[in-house]
PDB file of C-alpha atoms and ligand atoms in Angstrom:
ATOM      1  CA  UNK A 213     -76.300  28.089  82.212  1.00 91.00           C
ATOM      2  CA  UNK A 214     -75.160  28.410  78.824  1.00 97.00           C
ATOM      3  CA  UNK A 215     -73.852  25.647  76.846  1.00 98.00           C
ATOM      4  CA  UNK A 216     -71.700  25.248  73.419  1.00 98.00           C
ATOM      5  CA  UNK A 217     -71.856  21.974  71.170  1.00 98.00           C
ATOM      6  CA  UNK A 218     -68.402  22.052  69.338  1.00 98.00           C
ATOM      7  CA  UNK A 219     -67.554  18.913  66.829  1.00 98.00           C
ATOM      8  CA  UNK A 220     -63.513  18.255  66.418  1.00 98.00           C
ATOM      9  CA  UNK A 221     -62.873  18.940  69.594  1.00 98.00           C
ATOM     10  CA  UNK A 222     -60.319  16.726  70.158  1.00 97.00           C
ATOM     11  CA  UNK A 223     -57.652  18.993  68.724  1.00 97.00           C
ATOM     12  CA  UNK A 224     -56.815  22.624  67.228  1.00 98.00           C
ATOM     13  CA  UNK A 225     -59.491  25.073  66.359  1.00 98.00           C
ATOM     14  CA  UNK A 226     -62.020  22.826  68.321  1.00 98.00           C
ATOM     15  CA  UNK A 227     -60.080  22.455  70.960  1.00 98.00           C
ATOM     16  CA  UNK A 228     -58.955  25.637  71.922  1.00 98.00           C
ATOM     17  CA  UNK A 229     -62.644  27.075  71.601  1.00 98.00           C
ATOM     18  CA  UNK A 230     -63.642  24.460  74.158  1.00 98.00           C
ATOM     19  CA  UNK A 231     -61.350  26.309  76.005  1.00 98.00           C
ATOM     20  CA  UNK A 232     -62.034  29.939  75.075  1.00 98.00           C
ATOM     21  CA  UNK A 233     -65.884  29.544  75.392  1.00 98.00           C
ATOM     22  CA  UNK A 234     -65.115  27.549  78.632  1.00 98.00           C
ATOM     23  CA  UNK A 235     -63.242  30.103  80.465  1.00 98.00           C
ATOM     24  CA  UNK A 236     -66.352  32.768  79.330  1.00 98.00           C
ATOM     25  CA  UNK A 237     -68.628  30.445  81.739  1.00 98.00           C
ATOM     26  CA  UNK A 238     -69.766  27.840  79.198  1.00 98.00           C
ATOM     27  CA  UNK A 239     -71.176  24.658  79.455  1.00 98.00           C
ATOM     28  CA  UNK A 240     -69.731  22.367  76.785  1.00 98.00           C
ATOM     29  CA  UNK A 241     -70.730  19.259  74.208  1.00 98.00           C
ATOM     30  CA  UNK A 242     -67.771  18.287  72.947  1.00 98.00           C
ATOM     31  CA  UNK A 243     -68.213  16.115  69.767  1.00 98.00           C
ATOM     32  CA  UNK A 244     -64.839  13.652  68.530  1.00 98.00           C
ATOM     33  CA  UNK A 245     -63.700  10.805  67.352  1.00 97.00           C
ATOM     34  CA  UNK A 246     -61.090  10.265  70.131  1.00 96.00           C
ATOM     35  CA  UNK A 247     -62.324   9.678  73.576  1.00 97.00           C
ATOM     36  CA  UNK A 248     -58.877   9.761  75.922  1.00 98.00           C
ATOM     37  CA  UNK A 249     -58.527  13.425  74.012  1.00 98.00           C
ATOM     38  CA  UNK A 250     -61.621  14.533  74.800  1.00 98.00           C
ATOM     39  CA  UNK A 251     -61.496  13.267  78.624  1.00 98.00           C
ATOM     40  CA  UNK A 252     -58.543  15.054  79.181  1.00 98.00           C
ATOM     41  CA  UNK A 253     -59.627  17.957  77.911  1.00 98.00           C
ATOM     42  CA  UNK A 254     -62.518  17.770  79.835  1.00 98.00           C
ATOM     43  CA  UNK A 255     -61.023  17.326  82.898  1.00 98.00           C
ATOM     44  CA  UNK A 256     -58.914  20.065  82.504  1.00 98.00           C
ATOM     45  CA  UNK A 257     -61.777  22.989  81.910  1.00 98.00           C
ATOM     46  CA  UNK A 258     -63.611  21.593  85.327  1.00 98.00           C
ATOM     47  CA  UNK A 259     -60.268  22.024  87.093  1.00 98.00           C
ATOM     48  CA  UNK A 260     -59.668  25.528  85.407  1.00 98.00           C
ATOM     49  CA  UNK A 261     -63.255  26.942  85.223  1.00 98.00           C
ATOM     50  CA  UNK A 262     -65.625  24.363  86.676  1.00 98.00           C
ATOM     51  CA  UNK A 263     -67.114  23.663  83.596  1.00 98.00           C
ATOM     52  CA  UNK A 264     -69.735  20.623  82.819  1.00 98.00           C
ATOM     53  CA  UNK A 265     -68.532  18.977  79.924  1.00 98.00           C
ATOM     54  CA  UNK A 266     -70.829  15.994  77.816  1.00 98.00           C
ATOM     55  CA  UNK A 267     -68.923  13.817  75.689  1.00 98.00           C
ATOM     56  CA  UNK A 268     -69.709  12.202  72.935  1.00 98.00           C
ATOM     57  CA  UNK A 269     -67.024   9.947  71.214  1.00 98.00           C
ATOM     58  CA  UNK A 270     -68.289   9.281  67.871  1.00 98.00           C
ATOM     59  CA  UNK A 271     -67.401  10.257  64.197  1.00 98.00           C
ATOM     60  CA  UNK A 272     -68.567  13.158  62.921  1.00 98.00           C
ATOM     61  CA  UNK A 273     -70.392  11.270  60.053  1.00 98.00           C
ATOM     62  CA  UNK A 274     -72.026   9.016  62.079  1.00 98.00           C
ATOM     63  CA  UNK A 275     -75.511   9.802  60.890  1.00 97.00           C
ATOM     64  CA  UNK A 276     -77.083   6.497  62.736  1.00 98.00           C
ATOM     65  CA  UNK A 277     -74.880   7.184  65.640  1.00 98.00           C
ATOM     66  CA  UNK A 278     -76.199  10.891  65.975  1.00 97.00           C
ATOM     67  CA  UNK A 279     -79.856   9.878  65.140  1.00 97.00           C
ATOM     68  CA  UNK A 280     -79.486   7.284  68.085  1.00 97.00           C
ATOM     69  CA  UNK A 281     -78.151  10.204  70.176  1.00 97.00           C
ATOM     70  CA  UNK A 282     -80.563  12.928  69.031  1.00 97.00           C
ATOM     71  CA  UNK A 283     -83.258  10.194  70.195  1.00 97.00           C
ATOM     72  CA  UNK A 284     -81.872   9.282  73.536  1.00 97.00           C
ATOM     73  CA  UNK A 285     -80.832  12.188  74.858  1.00 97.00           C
ATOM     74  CA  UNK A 286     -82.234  15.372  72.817  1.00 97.00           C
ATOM     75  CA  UNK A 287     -81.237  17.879  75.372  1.00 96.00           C
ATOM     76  CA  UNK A 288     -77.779  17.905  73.782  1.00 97.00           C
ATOM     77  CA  UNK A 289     -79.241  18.837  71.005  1.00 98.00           C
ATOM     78  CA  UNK A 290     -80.313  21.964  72.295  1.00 98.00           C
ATOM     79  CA  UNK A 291     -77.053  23.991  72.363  1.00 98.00           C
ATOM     80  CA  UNK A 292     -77.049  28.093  73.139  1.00 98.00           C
ATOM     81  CA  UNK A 293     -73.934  27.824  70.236  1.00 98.00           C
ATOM     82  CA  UNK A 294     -73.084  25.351  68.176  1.00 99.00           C
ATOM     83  CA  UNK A 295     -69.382  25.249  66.443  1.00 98.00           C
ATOM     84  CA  UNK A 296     -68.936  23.611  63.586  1.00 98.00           C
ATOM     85  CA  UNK A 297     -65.391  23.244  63.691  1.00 98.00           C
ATOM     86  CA  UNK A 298     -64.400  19.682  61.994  1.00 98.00           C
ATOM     87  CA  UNK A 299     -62.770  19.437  58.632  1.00 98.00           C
ATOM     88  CA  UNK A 300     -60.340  18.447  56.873  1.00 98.00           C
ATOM     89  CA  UNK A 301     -58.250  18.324  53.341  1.00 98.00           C
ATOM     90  CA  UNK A 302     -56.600  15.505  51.651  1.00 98.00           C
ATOM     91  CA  UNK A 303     -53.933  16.229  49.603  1.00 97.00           C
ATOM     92  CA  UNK A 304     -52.661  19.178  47.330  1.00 97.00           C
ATOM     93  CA  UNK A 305     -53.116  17.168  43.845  1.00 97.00           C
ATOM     94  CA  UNK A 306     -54.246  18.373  40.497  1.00 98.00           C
ATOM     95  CA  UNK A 307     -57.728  16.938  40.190  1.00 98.00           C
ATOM     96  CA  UNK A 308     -57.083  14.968  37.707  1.00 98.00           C
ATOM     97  CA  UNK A 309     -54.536  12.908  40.154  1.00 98.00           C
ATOM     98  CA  UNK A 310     -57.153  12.912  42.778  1.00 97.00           C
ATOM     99  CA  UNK A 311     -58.212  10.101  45.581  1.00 97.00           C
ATOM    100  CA  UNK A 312     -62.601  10.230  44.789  1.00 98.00           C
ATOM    101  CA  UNK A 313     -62.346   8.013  47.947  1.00 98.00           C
ATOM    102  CA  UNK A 314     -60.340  11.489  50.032  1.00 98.00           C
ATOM    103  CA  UNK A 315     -63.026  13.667  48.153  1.00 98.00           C
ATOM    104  CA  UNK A 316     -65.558  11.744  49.778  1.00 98.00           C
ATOM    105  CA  UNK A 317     -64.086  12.208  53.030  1.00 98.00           C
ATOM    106  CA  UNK A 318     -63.390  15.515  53.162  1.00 98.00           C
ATOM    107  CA  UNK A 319     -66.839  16.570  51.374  1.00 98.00           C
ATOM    108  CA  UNK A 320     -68.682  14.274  53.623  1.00 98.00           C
ATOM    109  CA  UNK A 321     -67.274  15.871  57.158  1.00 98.00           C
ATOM    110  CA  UNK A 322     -66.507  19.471  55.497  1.00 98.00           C
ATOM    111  CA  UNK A 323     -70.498  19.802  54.012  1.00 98.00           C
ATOM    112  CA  UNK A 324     -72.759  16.830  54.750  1.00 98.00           C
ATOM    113  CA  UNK A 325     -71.533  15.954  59.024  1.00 98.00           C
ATOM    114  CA  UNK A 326     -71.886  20.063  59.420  1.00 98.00           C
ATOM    115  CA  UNK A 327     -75.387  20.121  57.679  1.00 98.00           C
ATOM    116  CA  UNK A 328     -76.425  17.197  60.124  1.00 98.00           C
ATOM    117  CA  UNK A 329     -75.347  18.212  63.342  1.00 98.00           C
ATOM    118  CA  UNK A 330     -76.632  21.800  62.213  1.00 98.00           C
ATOM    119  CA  UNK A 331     -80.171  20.517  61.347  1.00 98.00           C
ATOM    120  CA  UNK A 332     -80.224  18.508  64.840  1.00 98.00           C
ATOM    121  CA  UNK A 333     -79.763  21.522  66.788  1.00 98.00           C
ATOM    122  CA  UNK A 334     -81.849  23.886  65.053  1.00 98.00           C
ATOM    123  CA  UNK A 335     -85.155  22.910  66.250  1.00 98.00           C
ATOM    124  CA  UNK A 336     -84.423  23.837  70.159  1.00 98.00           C
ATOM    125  CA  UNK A 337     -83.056  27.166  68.972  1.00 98.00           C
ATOM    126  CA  UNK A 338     -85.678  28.344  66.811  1.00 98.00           C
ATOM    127  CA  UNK A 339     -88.396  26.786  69.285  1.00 98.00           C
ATOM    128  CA  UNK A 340     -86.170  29.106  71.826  1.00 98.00           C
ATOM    129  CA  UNK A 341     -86.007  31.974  69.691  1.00 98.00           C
ATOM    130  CA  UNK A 342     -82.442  32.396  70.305  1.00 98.00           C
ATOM    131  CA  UNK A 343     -78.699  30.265  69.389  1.00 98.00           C
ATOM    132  CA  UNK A 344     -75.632  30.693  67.276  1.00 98.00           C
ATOM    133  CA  UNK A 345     -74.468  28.370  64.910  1.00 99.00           C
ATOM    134  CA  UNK A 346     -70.601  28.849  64.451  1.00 99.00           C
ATOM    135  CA  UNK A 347     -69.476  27.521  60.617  1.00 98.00           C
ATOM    136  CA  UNK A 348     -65.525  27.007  60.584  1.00 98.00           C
ATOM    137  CA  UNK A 349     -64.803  28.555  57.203  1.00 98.00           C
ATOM    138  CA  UNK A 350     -61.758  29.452  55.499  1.00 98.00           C
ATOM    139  CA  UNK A 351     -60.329  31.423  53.053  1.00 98.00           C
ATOM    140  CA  UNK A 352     -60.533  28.618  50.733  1.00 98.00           C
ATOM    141  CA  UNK A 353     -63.996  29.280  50.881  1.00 98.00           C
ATOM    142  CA  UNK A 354     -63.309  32.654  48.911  1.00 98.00           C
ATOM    143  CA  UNK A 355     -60.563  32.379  46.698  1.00 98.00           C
ATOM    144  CA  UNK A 356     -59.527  28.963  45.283  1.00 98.00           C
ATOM    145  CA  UNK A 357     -55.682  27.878  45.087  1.00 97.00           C
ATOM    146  CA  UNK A 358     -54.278  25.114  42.788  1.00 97.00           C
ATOM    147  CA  UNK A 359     -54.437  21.877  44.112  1.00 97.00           C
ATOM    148  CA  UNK A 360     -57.336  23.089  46.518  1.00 98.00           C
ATOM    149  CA  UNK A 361     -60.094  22.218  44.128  1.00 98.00           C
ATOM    150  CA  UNK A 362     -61.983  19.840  46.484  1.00 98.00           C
ATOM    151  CA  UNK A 363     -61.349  21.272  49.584  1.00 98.00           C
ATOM    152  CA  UNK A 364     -62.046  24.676  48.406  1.00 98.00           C
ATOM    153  CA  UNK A 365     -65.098  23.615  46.926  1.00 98.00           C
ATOM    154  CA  UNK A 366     -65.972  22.288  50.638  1.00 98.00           C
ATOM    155  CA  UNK A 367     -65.417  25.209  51.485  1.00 98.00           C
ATOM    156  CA  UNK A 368     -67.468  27.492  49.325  1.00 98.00           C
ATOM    157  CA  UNK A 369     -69.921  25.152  50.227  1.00 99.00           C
ATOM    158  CA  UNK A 370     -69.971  26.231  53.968  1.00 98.00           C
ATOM    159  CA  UNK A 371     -70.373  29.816  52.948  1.00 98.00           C
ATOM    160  CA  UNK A 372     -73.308  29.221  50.707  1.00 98.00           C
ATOM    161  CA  UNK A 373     -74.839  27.206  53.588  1.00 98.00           C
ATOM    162  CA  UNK A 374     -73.846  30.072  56.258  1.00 98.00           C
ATOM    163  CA  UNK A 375     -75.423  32.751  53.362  1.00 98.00           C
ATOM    164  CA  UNK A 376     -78.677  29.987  53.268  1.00 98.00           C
ATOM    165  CA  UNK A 377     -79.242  29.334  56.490  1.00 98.00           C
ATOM    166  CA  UNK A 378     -78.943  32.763  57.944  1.00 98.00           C
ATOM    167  CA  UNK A 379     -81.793  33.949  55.175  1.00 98.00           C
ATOM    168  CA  UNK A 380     -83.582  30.775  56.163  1.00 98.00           C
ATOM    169  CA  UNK A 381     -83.749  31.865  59.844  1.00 98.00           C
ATOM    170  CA  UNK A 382     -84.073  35.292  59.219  1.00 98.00           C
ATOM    171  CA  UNK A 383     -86.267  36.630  61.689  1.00 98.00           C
ATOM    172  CA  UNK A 384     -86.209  33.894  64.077  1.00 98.00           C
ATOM    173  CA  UNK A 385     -83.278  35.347  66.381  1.00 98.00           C
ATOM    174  CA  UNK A 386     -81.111  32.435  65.789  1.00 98.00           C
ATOM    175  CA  UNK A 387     -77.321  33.868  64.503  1.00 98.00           C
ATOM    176  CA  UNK A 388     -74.929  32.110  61.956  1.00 98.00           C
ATOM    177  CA  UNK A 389     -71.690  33.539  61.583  1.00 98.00           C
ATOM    178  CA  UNK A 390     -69.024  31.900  59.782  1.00 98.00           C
ATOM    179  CA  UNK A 391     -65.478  32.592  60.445  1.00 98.00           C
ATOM    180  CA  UNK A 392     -62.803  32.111  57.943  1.00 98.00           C
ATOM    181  CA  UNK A 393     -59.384  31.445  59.007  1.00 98.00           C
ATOM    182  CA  UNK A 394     -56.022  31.483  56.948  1.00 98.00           C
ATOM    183  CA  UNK A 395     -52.747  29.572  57.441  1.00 98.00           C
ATOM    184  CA  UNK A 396     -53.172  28.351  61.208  1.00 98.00           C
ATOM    185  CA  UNK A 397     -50.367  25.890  62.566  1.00 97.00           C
ATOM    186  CA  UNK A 398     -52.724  22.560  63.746  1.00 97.00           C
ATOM    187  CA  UNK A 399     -52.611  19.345  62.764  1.00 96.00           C
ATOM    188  CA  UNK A 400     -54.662  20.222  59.593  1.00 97.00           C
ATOM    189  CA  UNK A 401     -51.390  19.967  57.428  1.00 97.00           C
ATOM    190  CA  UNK A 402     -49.963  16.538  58.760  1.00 97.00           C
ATOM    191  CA  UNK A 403     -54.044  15.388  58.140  1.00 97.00           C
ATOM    192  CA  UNK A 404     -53.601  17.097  54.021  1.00 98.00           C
ATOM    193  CA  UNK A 405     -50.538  15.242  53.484  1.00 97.00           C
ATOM    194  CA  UNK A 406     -51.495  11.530  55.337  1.00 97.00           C
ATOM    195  CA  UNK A 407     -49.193  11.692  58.459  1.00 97.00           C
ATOM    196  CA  UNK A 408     -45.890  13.518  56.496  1.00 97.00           C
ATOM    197  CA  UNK A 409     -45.133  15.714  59.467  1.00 97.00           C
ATOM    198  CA  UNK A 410     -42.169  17.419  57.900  1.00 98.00           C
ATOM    199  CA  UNK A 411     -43.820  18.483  54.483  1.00 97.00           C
ATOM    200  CA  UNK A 412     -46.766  19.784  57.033  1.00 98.00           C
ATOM    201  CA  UNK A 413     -44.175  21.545  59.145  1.00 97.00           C
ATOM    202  CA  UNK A 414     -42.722  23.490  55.729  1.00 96.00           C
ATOM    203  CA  UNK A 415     -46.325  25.242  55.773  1.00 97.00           C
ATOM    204  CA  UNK A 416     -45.717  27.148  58.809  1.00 97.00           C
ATOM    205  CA  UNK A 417     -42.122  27.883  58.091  1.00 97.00           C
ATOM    206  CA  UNK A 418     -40.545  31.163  58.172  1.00 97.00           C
ATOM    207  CA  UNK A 419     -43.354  33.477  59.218  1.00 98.00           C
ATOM    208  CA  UNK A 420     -45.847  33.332  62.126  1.00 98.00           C
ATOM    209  CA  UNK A 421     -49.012  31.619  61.538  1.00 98.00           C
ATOM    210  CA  UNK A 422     -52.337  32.017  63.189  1.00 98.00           C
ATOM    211  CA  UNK A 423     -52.364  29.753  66.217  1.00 98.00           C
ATOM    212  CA  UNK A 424     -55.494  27.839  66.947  1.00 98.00           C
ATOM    213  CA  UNK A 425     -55.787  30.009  69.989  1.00 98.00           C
ATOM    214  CA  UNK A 426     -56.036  32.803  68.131  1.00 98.00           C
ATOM    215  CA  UNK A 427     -59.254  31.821  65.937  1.00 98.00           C
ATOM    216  CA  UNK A 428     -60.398  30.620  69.177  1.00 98.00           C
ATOM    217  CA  UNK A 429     -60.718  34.087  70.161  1.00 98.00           C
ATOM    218  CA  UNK A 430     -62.263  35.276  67.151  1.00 98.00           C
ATOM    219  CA  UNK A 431     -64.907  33.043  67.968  1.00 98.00           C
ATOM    220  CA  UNK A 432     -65.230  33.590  71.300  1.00 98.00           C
ATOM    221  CA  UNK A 433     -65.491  37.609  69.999  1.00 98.00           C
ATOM    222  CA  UNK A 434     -68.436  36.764  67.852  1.00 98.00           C
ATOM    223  CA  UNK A 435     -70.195  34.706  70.526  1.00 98.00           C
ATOM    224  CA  UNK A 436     -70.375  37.145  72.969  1.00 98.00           C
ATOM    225  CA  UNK A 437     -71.670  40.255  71.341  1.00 98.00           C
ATOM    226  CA  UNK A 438     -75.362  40.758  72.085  1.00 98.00           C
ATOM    227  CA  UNK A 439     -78.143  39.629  70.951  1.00 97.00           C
ATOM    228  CA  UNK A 440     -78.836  42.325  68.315  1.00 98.00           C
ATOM    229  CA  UNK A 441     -75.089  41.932  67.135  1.00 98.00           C
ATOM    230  CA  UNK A 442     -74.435  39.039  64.256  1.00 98.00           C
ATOM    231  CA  UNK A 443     -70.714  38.895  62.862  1.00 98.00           C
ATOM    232  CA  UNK A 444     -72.062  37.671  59.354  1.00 98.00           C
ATOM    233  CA  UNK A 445     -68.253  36.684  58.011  1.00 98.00           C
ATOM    234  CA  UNK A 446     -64.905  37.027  59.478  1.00 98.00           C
ATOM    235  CA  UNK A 447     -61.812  36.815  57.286  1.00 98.00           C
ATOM    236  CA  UNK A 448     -58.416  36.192  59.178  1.00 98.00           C
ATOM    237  CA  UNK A 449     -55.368  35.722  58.303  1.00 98.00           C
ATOM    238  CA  UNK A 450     -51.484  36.302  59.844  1.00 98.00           C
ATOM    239  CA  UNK A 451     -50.473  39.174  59.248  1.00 98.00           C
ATOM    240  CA  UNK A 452     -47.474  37.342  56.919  1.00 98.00           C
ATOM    241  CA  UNK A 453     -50.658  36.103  54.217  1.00 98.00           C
ATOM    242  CA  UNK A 454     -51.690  38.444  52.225  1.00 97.00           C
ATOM    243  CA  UNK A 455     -53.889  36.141  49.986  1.00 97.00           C
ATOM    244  CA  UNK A 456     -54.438  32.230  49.981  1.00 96.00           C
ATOM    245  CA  UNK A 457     -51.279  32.569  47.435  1.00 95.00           C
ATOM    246  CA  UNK A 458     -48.642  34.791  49.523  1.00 97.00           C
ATOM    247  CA  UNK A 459     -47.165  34.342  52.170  1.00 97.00           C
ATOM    248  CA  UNK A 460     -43.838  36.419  53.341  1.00 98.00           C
ATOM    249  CA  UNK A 461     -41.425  34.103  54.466  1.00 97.00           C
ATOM    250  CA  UNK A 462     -37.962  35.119  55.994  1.00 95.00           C
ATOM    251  CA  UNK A 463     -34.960  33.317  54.210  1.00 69.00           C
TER     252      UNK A 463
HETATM  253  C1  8X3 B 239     -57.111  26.251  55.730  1.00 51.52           C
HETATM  254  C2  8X3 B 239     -56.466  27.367  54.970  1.00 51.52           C
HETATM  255  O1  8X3 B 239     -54.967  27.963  53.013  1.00 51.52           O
HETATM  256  O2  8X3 B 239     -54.638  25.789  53.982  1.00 51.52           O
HETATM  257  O3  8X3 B 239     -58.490  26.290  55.639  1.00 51.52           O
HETATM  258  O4  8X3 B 239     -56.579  26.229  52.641  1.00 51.52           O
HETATM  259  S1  8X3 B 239     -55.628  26.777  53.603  1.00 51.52           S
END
């Protein structure tokens, strides 16, 4: 039986690879802040696939909380794949405008929650000789746009982790592959600008963004290669972005 540990699975990315890993036959962990999300969603993979889902209703920075967890049960823990998939930005101000209380937040669940739950579940994988740890990147991780200082930064930060930790388990058979999505329609945008759904809607206007679906599959792609096979880096965008600056929009 194998088994995936995804964190924001409540919604978007997360959520649809709960769903693309479940219908491949996966056993799922599936890490939130919002319970009633996460119970629905795991009712509705053992009605579509039969799949076994743990939940575990906490917030992502939650270091006690995950200690506690780690302690009491450390078979969850143990994870063939692990996807790091929460994150979020705060805004599109110049720095010098910025909220340091939003930089903490989105430094603390874009870098320090996925270097946590990472560290947790390495020990069972190396011990195993075998996992995948999944880093939900960006494209803000490679190029930097204005007003995307922090997040960016977050960001690049993944990718020198993903670089780090793939050197620092070289040899061991464990994978990390990060994958680095573009403009993809989710709630991320309504999350950047603090609940204004029309100024997130104007993101996805006039062209077709990347659903969540879709970097679910990407995912799902680099999980099931074999053994020997590690996607290092995947860059992907709609086919509308050409860089983290253009986008052709109809209109
Ligand atoms: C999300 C992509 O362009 O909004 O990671 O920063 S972008």
């Amino acid at each position: 039986m194998r088994t995936a540990f995804i964190t924001g699975a409540s919604s978007g990315i997360g959520e649809a690879t709960a769903r693309a890993l479940a219908a491949r036959g996966l056993h799922l962990t599936l890490l939130a802040r919002r319970e009633d999300r996460l119970q629905a969603l795991a009712e509705s993979l053992a009605k579509a696939h039969g799949t076994r889902s743990r939940i575990v209703a906490l917030d992502v920075r939650d270091a006690a909380g995950l200690a506690r967890l780690a302690k009491a049960e450390p078979d969850l823990f143990a994870p063939d794949v692990l996807v790091n998939s929460a994150g979020l930005a705060r805004g599109t101000e110049p720095l010098q405008e910025g909220n340091p209380d939003e930089w903490d937040e989105v430094i603390d669940v874009n870098v320090k929650a996925l270097l946590r739950i990472t560290r947790l579940c390495l020990p069972a994988m190396l011990r195993r000789g075998s996992g995948h740890v999944v880093m939900l990147g960006s494209t803000a991780g490679h190029w930097v746009y204005p007003g995307g200082a922090v997040y960016c930064a977050s960001k690049h930060a993944v990718r020198a982790i993903t670089e780090g930790l793939r050197m620092d388990v070289h040899g061991s058979g464990v994978r990390v592959t990060s994958v680095d999505p573009g403009l993809v329609e989710t709630e991320f945008s309504e999350v950047r600008f603090r609940g204004d759904k029309e100024r997130a809607a104007k993101v996805y206007q006039g062209y077709q963004p990347l659903t969540a679906a879709d970097v679910a599959e990407t995912i799902a792609w680099c999980v099931e290669q074999p053994a020997h096979v590690n996607v290092q880096d995947v860059v992907v965008m709609p086919t509308a972005q050409a860089s983290v600056t253009m986008v052709k929009r109809s209109g």
